[in-house]
CSV table of C-alpha atoms and ligand atoms in Angstrom, one decimal:
chain,number,residue,atom,x,y,z
A,148,MET,CA,26.4,222.0,13.9
A,149,ILE,CA,24.0,224.3,12.0
A,150,TRP,CA,22.8,227.4,13.8
A,151,ASP,CA,19.4,228.7,13.1
A,152,GLY,CA,18.4,232.4,13.4
A,153,PRO,CA,15.9,232.0,16.3
A,154,ALA,CA,18.4,230.0,18.4
A,155,ALA,CA,21.1,232.7,17.9
A,156,ARG,CA,18.6,235.4,18.6
A,157,ALA,CA,17.5,233.7,21.9
A,158,ILE,CA,21.1,233.7,23.0
A,159,PHE,CA,21.7,237.3,22.0
A,160,ASP,CA,18.5,238.4,23.8
A,161,LEU,CA,19.2,236.7,27.1
A,162,PRO,CA,19.4,238.9,30.2
A,163,PHE,CA,22.9,240.4,30.1
A,164,MET,CA,24.0,238.6,33.2
A,165,ASP,CA,22.9,235.2,31.9
A,166,LEU,CA,24.5,235.9,28.6
A,167,LEU,CA,27.8,236.8,30.1
A,168,TYR,CA,27.7,233.8,32.5
A,169,ARG,CA,27.1,231.4,29.7
A,170,ALA,CA,29.7,233.0,27.4
A,171,GLN,CA,32.4,232.8,30.2
A,172,THR,CA,31.4,229.2,31.0
A,173,VAL,CA,31.8,228.2,27.3
A,174,HIS,CA,35.0,230.1,27.1
A,175,ARG,CA,36.5,228.3,30.1
A,176,ARG,CA,35.7,224.9,28.6
A,177,HIS,CA,38.0,225.7,25.7
A,178,PHE,CA,40.5,228.4,26.7
A,179,ASP,CA,42.5,229.7,29.5
A,180,PRO,CA,40.4,232.7,30.4
A,181,ASN,CA,43.4,234.8,31.5
A,182,ARG,CA,45.3,234.6,28.3
A,183,VAL,CA,44.9,236.8,25.2
A,184,GLN,CA,46.5,236.2,21.8
A,185,MET,CA,48.4,239.2,20.3
A,186,SER,CA,48.9,239.9,16.7
A,187,ARG,CA,50.7,242.8,15.0
A,188,LEU,CA,49.5,244.5,11.8
A,189,LEU,CA,51.5,246.1,9.0
A,190,SER,CA,50.0,247.8,6.0
A,191,ILE,CA,52.1,246.6,3.1
A,192,LYS,CA,50.2,248.6,0.5
A,193,THR,CA,48.2,251.6,1.7
A,194,GLY,CA,45.3,253.5,0.1
A,195,GLY,CA,44.2,254.0,-3.5
A,196,CYS,CA,41.8,251.0,-3.3
A,197,PRO,CA,39.3,250.7,-6.1
A,198,GLU,CA,36.6,249.3,-3.8
A,199,ASP,CA,33.9,251.5,-2.3
A,200,CYS,CA,33.7,250.2,1.3
A,201,THR,CA,31.9,253.1,3.0
A,202,TYR,CA,33.9,252.8,6.3
A,203,CYS,CA,37.4,252.7,4.8
A,204,SER,CA,40.1,255.3,4.8
A,205,GLN,CA,41.8,253.5,2.0
A,206,SER,CA,39.1,253.6,-0.7
A,207,ALA,CA,40.2,255.9,-3.6
A,208,ARG,CA,36.6,257.1,-3.8
A,209,TYR,CA,36.7,259.2,-0.7
A,210,ASP,CA,39.0,261.9,0.4
A,211,SER,CA,40.2,260.8,3.8
A,212,GLY,CA,43.5,262.7,3.4
A,213,LEU,CA,45.5,259.5,3.1
A,214,SER,CA,48.2,259.3,0.5
A,215,ALA,CA,48.4,256.0,-1.5
A,216,SER,CA,51.7,254.0,-1.5
A,217,LYS,CA,53.1,251.2,-3.6
A,218,LEU,CA,53.6,247.6,-2.4
A,219,MET,CA,56.3,247.7,0.3
A,220,GLU,CA,59.8,246.2,-0.4
A,221,VAL,CA,60.2,242.7,0.9
A,222,GLU,CA,63.3,243.6,2.9
A,223,ARG,CA,61.4,246.4,4.7
A,224,VAL,CA,58.5,244.1,5.6
A,225,ILE,CA,61.0,241.5,7.0
A,226,ALA,CA,62.8,244.2,9.0
A,227,GLU,CA,59.5,245.4,10.5
A,228,ALA,CA,58.5,241.8,11.3
A,229,LYS,CA,61.8,241.2,13.0
A,230,ARG,CA,61.3,244.2,15.2
A,231,ALA,CA,57.8,243.0,16.1
A,232,ARG,CA,59.2,239.5,16.9
A,233,ASP,CA,61.9,240.9,19.1
A,234,ALA,CA,59.2,242.9,20.9
A,235,GLY,CA,57.3,239.7,21.6
A,236,ALA,CA,54.8,239.4,18.7
A,237,THR,CA,53.9,235.8,17.7
A,238,ARG,CA,51.7,236.4,14.7
A,239,TYR,CA,52.4,239.0,11.9
A,240,CYS,CA,49.4,240.2,9.8
A,241,MET,CA,50.1,242.0,6.6
A,242,GLY,CA,47.3,244.0,4.9
A,243,ALA,CA,47.0,245.4,1.4
A,244,ALA,CA,44.4,247.9,0.1
A,245,TRP,CA,43.5,245.8,-2.9
A,246,ARG,CA,40.3,244.4,-4.4
A,247,SER,CA,42.4,241.3,-5.1
A,248,PRO,CA,46.1,240.7,-5.8
A,249,LYS,CA,47.4,241.1,-9.3
A,250,PRO,CA,49.5,238.3,-10.9
A,251,ARG,CA,52.5,240.6,-11.0
A,252,ASP,CA,52.3,241.1,-7.2
A,253,MET,CA,52.3,237.4,-6.2
A,254,PRO,CA,56.1,236.8,-6.3
A,255,GLN,CA,56.7,239.7,-3.9
A,256,ILE,CA,53.9,238.5,-1.6
A,257,VAL,CA,55.3,235.0,-1.6
A,258,ALA,CA,58.7,236.3,-0.7
A,259,MET,CA,57.2,238.3,2.2
A,260,ILE,CA,55.5,235.2,3.6
A,261,GLU,CA,58.6,233.1,3.3
A,262,GLY,CA,60.8,235.8,4.9
A,263,VAL,CA,58.4,236.5,7.8
A,264,LYS,CA,57.9,232.7,8.4
A,265,ALA,CA,61.7,232.2,8.5
A,266,LEU,CA,61.7,234.5,11.5
A,267,GLY,CA,59.6,232.0,13.4
A,268,LEU,CA,56.5,234.1,13.3
A,269,GLU,CA,53.0,232.9,12.3
A,270,THR,CA,51.9,234.7,9.1
A,271,CYS,CA,48.6,236.2,8.2
A,272,MET,CA,47.6,238.2,5.2
A,273,THR,CA,44.6,240.2,4.0
A,274,LEU,CA,44.8,241.1,0.3
A,275,GLY,CA,41.1,241.2,-0.8
A,276,MET,CA,39.5,238.5,-2.9
A,277,LEU,CA,41.4,235.4,-4.0
A,278,ASP,CA,40.8,232.7,-6.5
A,279,GLY,CA,41.7,229.0,-5.9
A,280,ASP,CA,45.1,229.3,-7.5
A,281,GLN,CA,46.1,232.3,-5.5
A,282,ALA,CA,45.0,230.7,-2.3
A,283,ARG,CA,47.1,227.6,-3.1
A,284,THR,CA,50.1,229.7,-4.0
A,285,LEU,CA,49.9,231.5,-0.6
A,286,LYS,CA,49.5,228.2,1.2
A,287,LYS,CA,52.5,226.8,-0.5
A,288,ALA,CA,54.6,229.8,0.5
A,289,GLY,CA,53.7,229.0,4.1
A,290,LEU,CA,50.8,231.3,4.9
A,291,ASP,CA,49.1,230.3,8.2
A,292,TYR,CA,46.0,232.6,8.2
A,293,TYR,CA,44.0,234.6,5.7
A,294,ASN,CA,41.8,237.5,7.0
A,295,HIS,CA,38.7,238.2,4.9
A,296,ASN,CA,35.8,239.8,6.7
A,297,ILE,CA,32.1,239.4,5.7
A,298,ASP,CA,31.7,242.7,7.6
A,299,THR,CA,27.9,242.6,8.1
A,300,SER,CA,24.8,240.6,7.3
A,301,GLU,CA,24.0,239.6,3.7
A,302,ALA,CA,20.9,241.9,3.9
A,303,HIS,CA,22.9,245.0,4.9
A,304,TYR,CA,25.9,244.3,2.7
A,305,SER,CA,24.9,246.3,-0.3
A,306,ASN,CA,24.2,249.4,1.9
A,307,VAL,CA,27.9,249.3,2.9
A,308,ILE,CA,29.7,248.1,-0.2
A,309,THR,CA,28.5,248.0,-3.8
A,310,THR,CA,31.7,247.0,-5.7
A,311,ARG,CA,31.5,243.3,-4.7
A,312,SER,CA,28.9,241.0,-3.2
A,313,PHE,CA,28.5,239.1,0.0
A,314,ALA,CA,28.7,235.9,-2.2
A,315,ASP,CA,32.1,237.1,-3.5
A,316,ARG,CA,33.3,237.2,0.1
A,317,LEU,CA,32.0,233.7,0.7
A,318,ASP,CA,33.7,232.4,-2.4
A,319,THR,CA,37.1,233.7,-1.3
A,320,LEU,CA,36.5,232.2,2.2
A,321,ALA,CA,35.9,228.8,0.5
A,322,HIS,CA,39.0,229.0,-1.6
A,323,VAL,CA,41.1,229.9,1.5
A,324,ARG,CA,39.5,227.0,3.5
A,325,ASP,CA,40.0,224.5,0.6
A,326,SER,CA,43.7,225.5,0.3
A,327,GLY,CA,44.3,224.5,3.9
A,328,ILE,CA,45.0,228.1,5.1
A,329,LYS,CA,43.3,228.9,8.4
A,330,VAL,CA,40.5,231.3,8.2
A,331,CYS,CA,40.1,234.7,10.0
A,332,SER,CA,36.7,236.3,9.3
A,333,GLY,CA,34.5,238.6,11.1
A,334,GLY,CA,32.9,242.0,10.8
A,335,ILE,CA,32.4,245.6,11.9
A,336,LEU,CA,29.8,246.9,14.3
A,337,GLY,CA,28.5,250.4,13.8
A,338,LEU,CA,27.8,250.4,10.0
A,339,GLY,CA,24.2,251.4,10.6
A,340,GLU,CA,23.1,247.8,10.9
A,341,GLY,CA,20.4,246.6,13.3
A,342,SER,CA,20.7,243.9,15.9
A,343,GLN,CA,19.3,241.3,13.5
A,344,ASP,CA,22.1,242.0,11.0
A,345,ARG,CA,24.6,241.5,13.8
A,346,ILE,CA,23.1,238.1,14.7
A,347,ASP,CA,22.7,237.1,11.0
A,348,MET,CA,26.4,237.9,10.5
A,349,LEU,CA,27.3,235.5,13.3
A,350,VAL,CA,25.0,232.8,12.0
A,351,THR,CA,26.8,233.0,8.6
A,352,LEU,CA,30.2,232.7,10.2
A,353,ALA,CA,29.2,229.9,12.6
A,354,ASN,CA,27.5,228.0,9.7
A,355,LEU,CA,30.5,228.0,7.4
A,356,PRO,CA,31.5,224.4,6.6
A,357,GLN,CA,34.0,225.0,9.4
A,358,PRO,CA,33.8,228.1,11.6
A,359,PRO,CA,36.7,230.6,11.2
A,360,GLU,CA,39.7,229.9,13.5
A,361,SER,CA,39.7,233.6,14.3
A,362,VAL,CA,36.7,236.0,14.3
A,363,PRO,CA,37.6,239.7,14.4
A,364,ILE,CA,34.8,241.9,15.8
A,365,ASN,CA,35.8,245.5,14.8
A,366,MET,CA,34.1,248.6,16.2
A,367,LEU,CA,33.8,251.1,13.4
A,368,ILE,CA,36.5,253.8,13.5
A,369,PRO,CA,34.7,256.7,11.9
A,370,VAL,CA,37.0,258.1,9.2
A,371,GLU,CA,36.5,261.7,8.1
A,372,GLY,CA,35.7,262.0,4.4
A,373,THR,CA,34.0,258.6,4.2
A,374,PRO,CA,30.3,258.1,4.0
A,375,LEU,CA,30.2,256.7,7.5
A,376,GLU,CA,32.1,259.5,9.2
A,377,ASP,CA,29.1,260.5,11.2
A,378,ALA,CA,27.7,257.0,11.8
A,379,ALA,CA,26.0,256.7,15.2
A,380,PRO,CA,28.3,254.9,17.7
A,381,ILE,CA,27.3,251.4,18.8
A,382,ASP,CA,26.0,251.0,22.4
A,383,PRO,CA,28.9,249.3,24.3
A,384,ILE,CA,26.5,246.9,26.0
A,385,GLU,CA,25.2,245.8,22.6
A,386,PHE,CA,28.8,245.4,21.4
A,387,VAL,CA,29.6,243.1,24.4
A,388,ARG,CA,26.4,241.1,23.6
A,389,VAL,CA,27.7,240.4,20.1
A,390,VAL,CA,31.1,239.3,21.5
A,391,ALA,CA,29.4,237.0,24.0
A,392,THR,CA,27.1,235.5,21.3
A,393,ALA,CA,30.1,234.9,19.0
A,394,ARG,CA,31.9,233.1,21.8
A,395,ILE,CA,28.9,230.8,22.5
A,396,MET,CA,28.2,230.1,18.8
A,397,MET,CA,31.9,229.5,17.9
A,398,PRO,CA,33.3,228.1,21.1
A,399,GLU,CA,36.6,227.0,19.7
A,400,SER,CA,37.4,230.1,17.7
A,401,HIS,CA,39.6,233.0,18.8
A,402,VAL,CA,37.3,236.0,19.1
A,403,ARG,CA,39.3,239.1,18.3
A,404,LEU,CA,38.6,242.5,19.8
A,405,SER,CA,39.9,244.3,16.8
A,406,ALA,CA,39.6,247.9,15.5
A,407,GLY,CA,38.1,250.6,17.7
A,408,ARG,CA,39.8,249.8,21.0
A,409,THR,CA,41.0,253.5,21.4
A,410,GLY,CA,37.3,254.3,21.5
A,411,MET,CA,36.6,251.8,24.3
A,412,SER,CA,37.0,252.3,28.0
A,413,ASP,CA,39.1,249.8,30.0
A,414,GLU,CA,35.9,248.6,31.6
A,415,MET,CA,34.3,247.9,28.2
A,416,GLN,CA,37.4,246.0,27.1
A,417,ALA,CA,37.3,244.0,30.4
A,418,LEU,CA,33.7,243.1,29.7
A,419,CYS,CA,34.6,242.0,26.2
A,420,PHE,CA,37.4,239.7,27.6
A,421,PHE,CA,34.9,238.4,30.1
A,422,ALA,CA,32.4,237.7,27.3
A,423,GLY,CA,35.1,235.6,25.6
A,424,ALA,CA,37.2,237.9,23.4
A,425,ASN,CA,40.7,236.4,23.6
A,426,SER,CA,42.7,238.1,20.9
A,427,ILE,CA,43.8,241.7,20.1
A,428,PHE,CA,46.0,243.7,17.8
A,429,VAL,CA,48.9,245.3,19.5
A,430,GLY,CA,50.9,248.3,18.4
A,431,ASP,CA,49.8,251.9,18.1
A,432,THR,CA,48.7,251.7,14.5
A,433,LEU,CA,46.3,249.2,12.9
A,434,LEU,CA,46.5,249.6,9.1
A,435,THR,CA,46.0,253.4,8.9
A,436,LYS,CA,44.2,254.3,12.1
A,437,GLU,CA,45.1,254.4,15.8
A,438,ASN,CA,45.3,251.6,18.3
A,439,PRO,CA,46.2,251.8,22.0
A,440,ASP,CA,50.0,251.9,22.5
A,441,GLU,CA,51.7,248.9,24.1
A,442,ASP,CA,52.3,250.6,27.5
A,443,GLN,CA,48.6,251.2,27.7
A,444,ASP,CA,47.7,247.6,26.8
A,445,MET,CA,50.3,246.3,29.3
A,446,ARG,CA,48.8,248.4,32.1
A,447,LEU,CA,45.3,247.1,31.2
A,448,PHE,CA,46.6,243.5,31.2
A,449,ALA,CA,48.3,244.1,34.6
A,450,ARG,CA,45.0,245.5,36.0
A,451,LEU,CA,43.1,242.5,34.7
A,452,GLY,CA,45.7,239.8,35.5
A,453,LEU,CA,45.8,238.9,31.8
A,454,SER,CA,48.9,237.6,30.0
A,455,PRO,CA,49.8,237.0,26.4
A,456,MET,CA,49.1,233.7,24.8
A,457,VAL,CA,52.2,231.9,23.5
A,458,ALA,CA,52.5,231.0,19.8
A,459,HIS,CA,50.6,227.9,18.6
A,460,GLU,CA,48.5,227.8,21.8
A,461,HIS,CA,45.1,226.5,20.7
A,462,ALA,CA,41.7,225.8,22.1
A,463,ARG,CA,41.4,223.0,24.6
A,464,GLU,CA,40.2,219.6,23.4
A,465,PRO,CA,37.3,220.0,21.0
A,466,ASP,CA,33.8,219.2,22.4
A,467,PRO,CA,31.5,218.3,19.5
A,468,ASP,CA,28.4,218.7,21.6
A,469,GLU,CA,29.2,222.2,22.8
A,470,ALA,CA,27.2,224.2,20.2
A,471,ARG,CA,24.3,221.7,20.4
A,472,ARG,CA,24.1,222.2,24.1
A,473,ALA,CA,24.1,225.9,23.8
A,474,MET,CA,21.4,225.8,21.2
A,475,VAL,CA,19.1,223.5,23.2
A,476,LEU,CA,19.5,225.7,26.2
A,477,ALA,CA,19.0,228.8,24.1
A,478,ALA,CA,15.6,227.5,23.0
A,479,ASP,CA,14.5,227.4,26.7
A,480,PRO,CA,15.0,230.8,28.2
A,481,ALA,CA,13.7,229.4,31.5
A,482,ILE,CA,17.1,227.7,31.9
A,483,PRO,CA,19.4,230.6,32.7
A,484,VAL,CA,22.7,228.7,33.1
A,485,LEU,CA,24.7,226.2,31.0
A,486,ARG,CA,25.3,223.0,32.9
B,262,SAM,N1,41.4,245.2,1.2
B,262,SAM,C1,41.3,244.0,1.9
B,262,SAM,C2,39.9,243.6,2.2
B,262,SAM,O1,39.1,244.6,2.4
B,262,SAM,O2,39.6,242.5,2.3
B,262,SAM,C3,42.1,243.9,3.2
B,262,SAM,C4,42.3,245.2,4.1
B,262,SAM,S1,40.8,245.8,4.8
B,262,SAM,C5,41.3,247.3,5.5
B,262,SAM,C6,40.6,244.7,6.3
B,262,SAM,C7,39.3,244.9,7.1
B,262,SAM,O3,39.5,246.1,8.0
B,262,SAM,C8,38.0,245.2,6.4
B,262,SAM,O4,37.4,244.0,6.0
B,262,SAM,C9,37.2,245.8,7.6
B,262,SAM,O5,36.5,244.8,8.2
B,262,SAM,C10,38.3,246.4,8.5
B,262,SAM,N2,38.2,247.9,8.5
B,262,SAM,C11,38.6,248.7,7.5
B,262,SAM,N3,38.3,250.0,7.9
B,262,SAM,C12,37.8,250.0,9.1
B,262,SAM,C13,37.3,251.0,10.0
B,262,SAM,N4,37.3,252.3,9.7
B,262,SAM,N5,36.8,250.6,11.2
B,262,SAM,C14,36.8,249.3,11.6
B,262,SAM,N6,37.2,248.3,10.8
B,262,SAM,C15,37.7,248.6,9.6
B,263,DTB,C1,40.4,243.2,10.9
B,263,DTB,O1,39.3,242.6,11.0
B,263,DTB,N1,40.7,244.3,11.4
B,263,DTB,C2,42.1,244.7,11.0
B,263,DTB,C3,42.5,243.5,10.2
B,263,DTB,N2,41.4,242.7,10.2
B,263,DTB,C4,43.3,243.6,9.0
B,263,DTB,C5,42.1,246.0,10.2
B,263,DTB,C6,41.4,247.1,11.0
B,263,DTB,C7,41.6,248.3,10.2
B,263,DTB,C8,41.1,249.5,10.9
B,263,DTB,C9,41.2,250.7,10.1
B,263,DTB,C10,42.6,251.2,9.7
B,263,DTB,O2,43.6,251.0,10.4
B,263,DTB,O3,42.6,251.7,8.6
B,264,SF4,FE1,39.8,248.4,-0.1
B,264,SF4,FE2,39.7,246.7,1.9
B,264,SF4,FE3,39.3,249.3,2.3
B,264,SF4,FE4,37.5,247.9,1.1
B,264,SF4,S1,38.2,247.6,3.2
B,264,SF4,S2,38.2,250.0,0.5
B,264,SF4,S3,38.7,246.5,-0.1
B,264,SF4,S4,41.2,248.4,1.6
């Protein structure tokens, strides 16, 4: 199913109530609306990154006050993962502040994947750009997911990052997909982009040869010392519109409410879950920045009657006509409801 820009725009621009109703309707066709998948993050290599991503605390080009560290010992990663598993995590995501992994780092990375997998956890990594050989090596080690965000639209990309191109990102996503690793790819809202950039980003993701299994929607965490430290915050209603549009355009993907939840009210998060977000990061630290602590998340879940998704729980039976139906209806704003 190929999405075109005008069809995506028509969905995004629906009256808010119609948009949310449609998103929730699509969501219920594929997922249990009261379950949310939970992943835990660990920074296995922090800071000192050569890339110039203007939002990032870990770029060596900006003084965010972060001190750089070396790649973590395998034993320590496994011990942290075990703690996370014992506390209920089902997927473990490991992130490194690299442009791409160096050949000398690969054996250590492979050992981490094997060790974390042996604990019975799903594994996810985000290590920057990969070539085909690297992707195959990670797959062979047992990696389940690879996170690699396109971050924003192609048009806005060079305003945010100049040390690599949008096409480089798509190349890595193709290597990951071809290797058989599941794809996690999304972006950040609040990078000075306009609503058309947000829609274009979703069109790119939805039109990949196969949409990502997981689509993180991050809200910029403004980091002091980076060029985006004073970026204007995104309107929460606009944020929810993006989540709802992502849900309608990628009905079988997990839409992940990622960075920035400490800057969201419970009500905003509830609207995001209603709009179809069904995955979060748990634990009080993301890679370097804050995240709500687990008590806070458990209180929110209790208030909303949400419960954690168990490992390997997937979308309901695929419905090949879903996206087509949404697109046809989007072209006719006189029809407010999906039937
Ligand atoms: N270095 C690797 C890369 O960029 O692909 C992996 C780690 S990187 C920190 C992972 C993702 O975190 C980025 O692609 C970006 O979308 C997100 N991110 C980084 N800093 C952020 C911030 N301040 N606010 C929101 N999201 C952020
Ligand atoms: C993603 O999209 N968000 C996560 C994960 N993928 C690796 C990272 C968020 C990082 C937030 C900023 C920080 O902690 O430094
Ligand atoms: Fe490096 Fe990733 Fe941060 Fe960009 S987002 S500076 S590549 S760690």
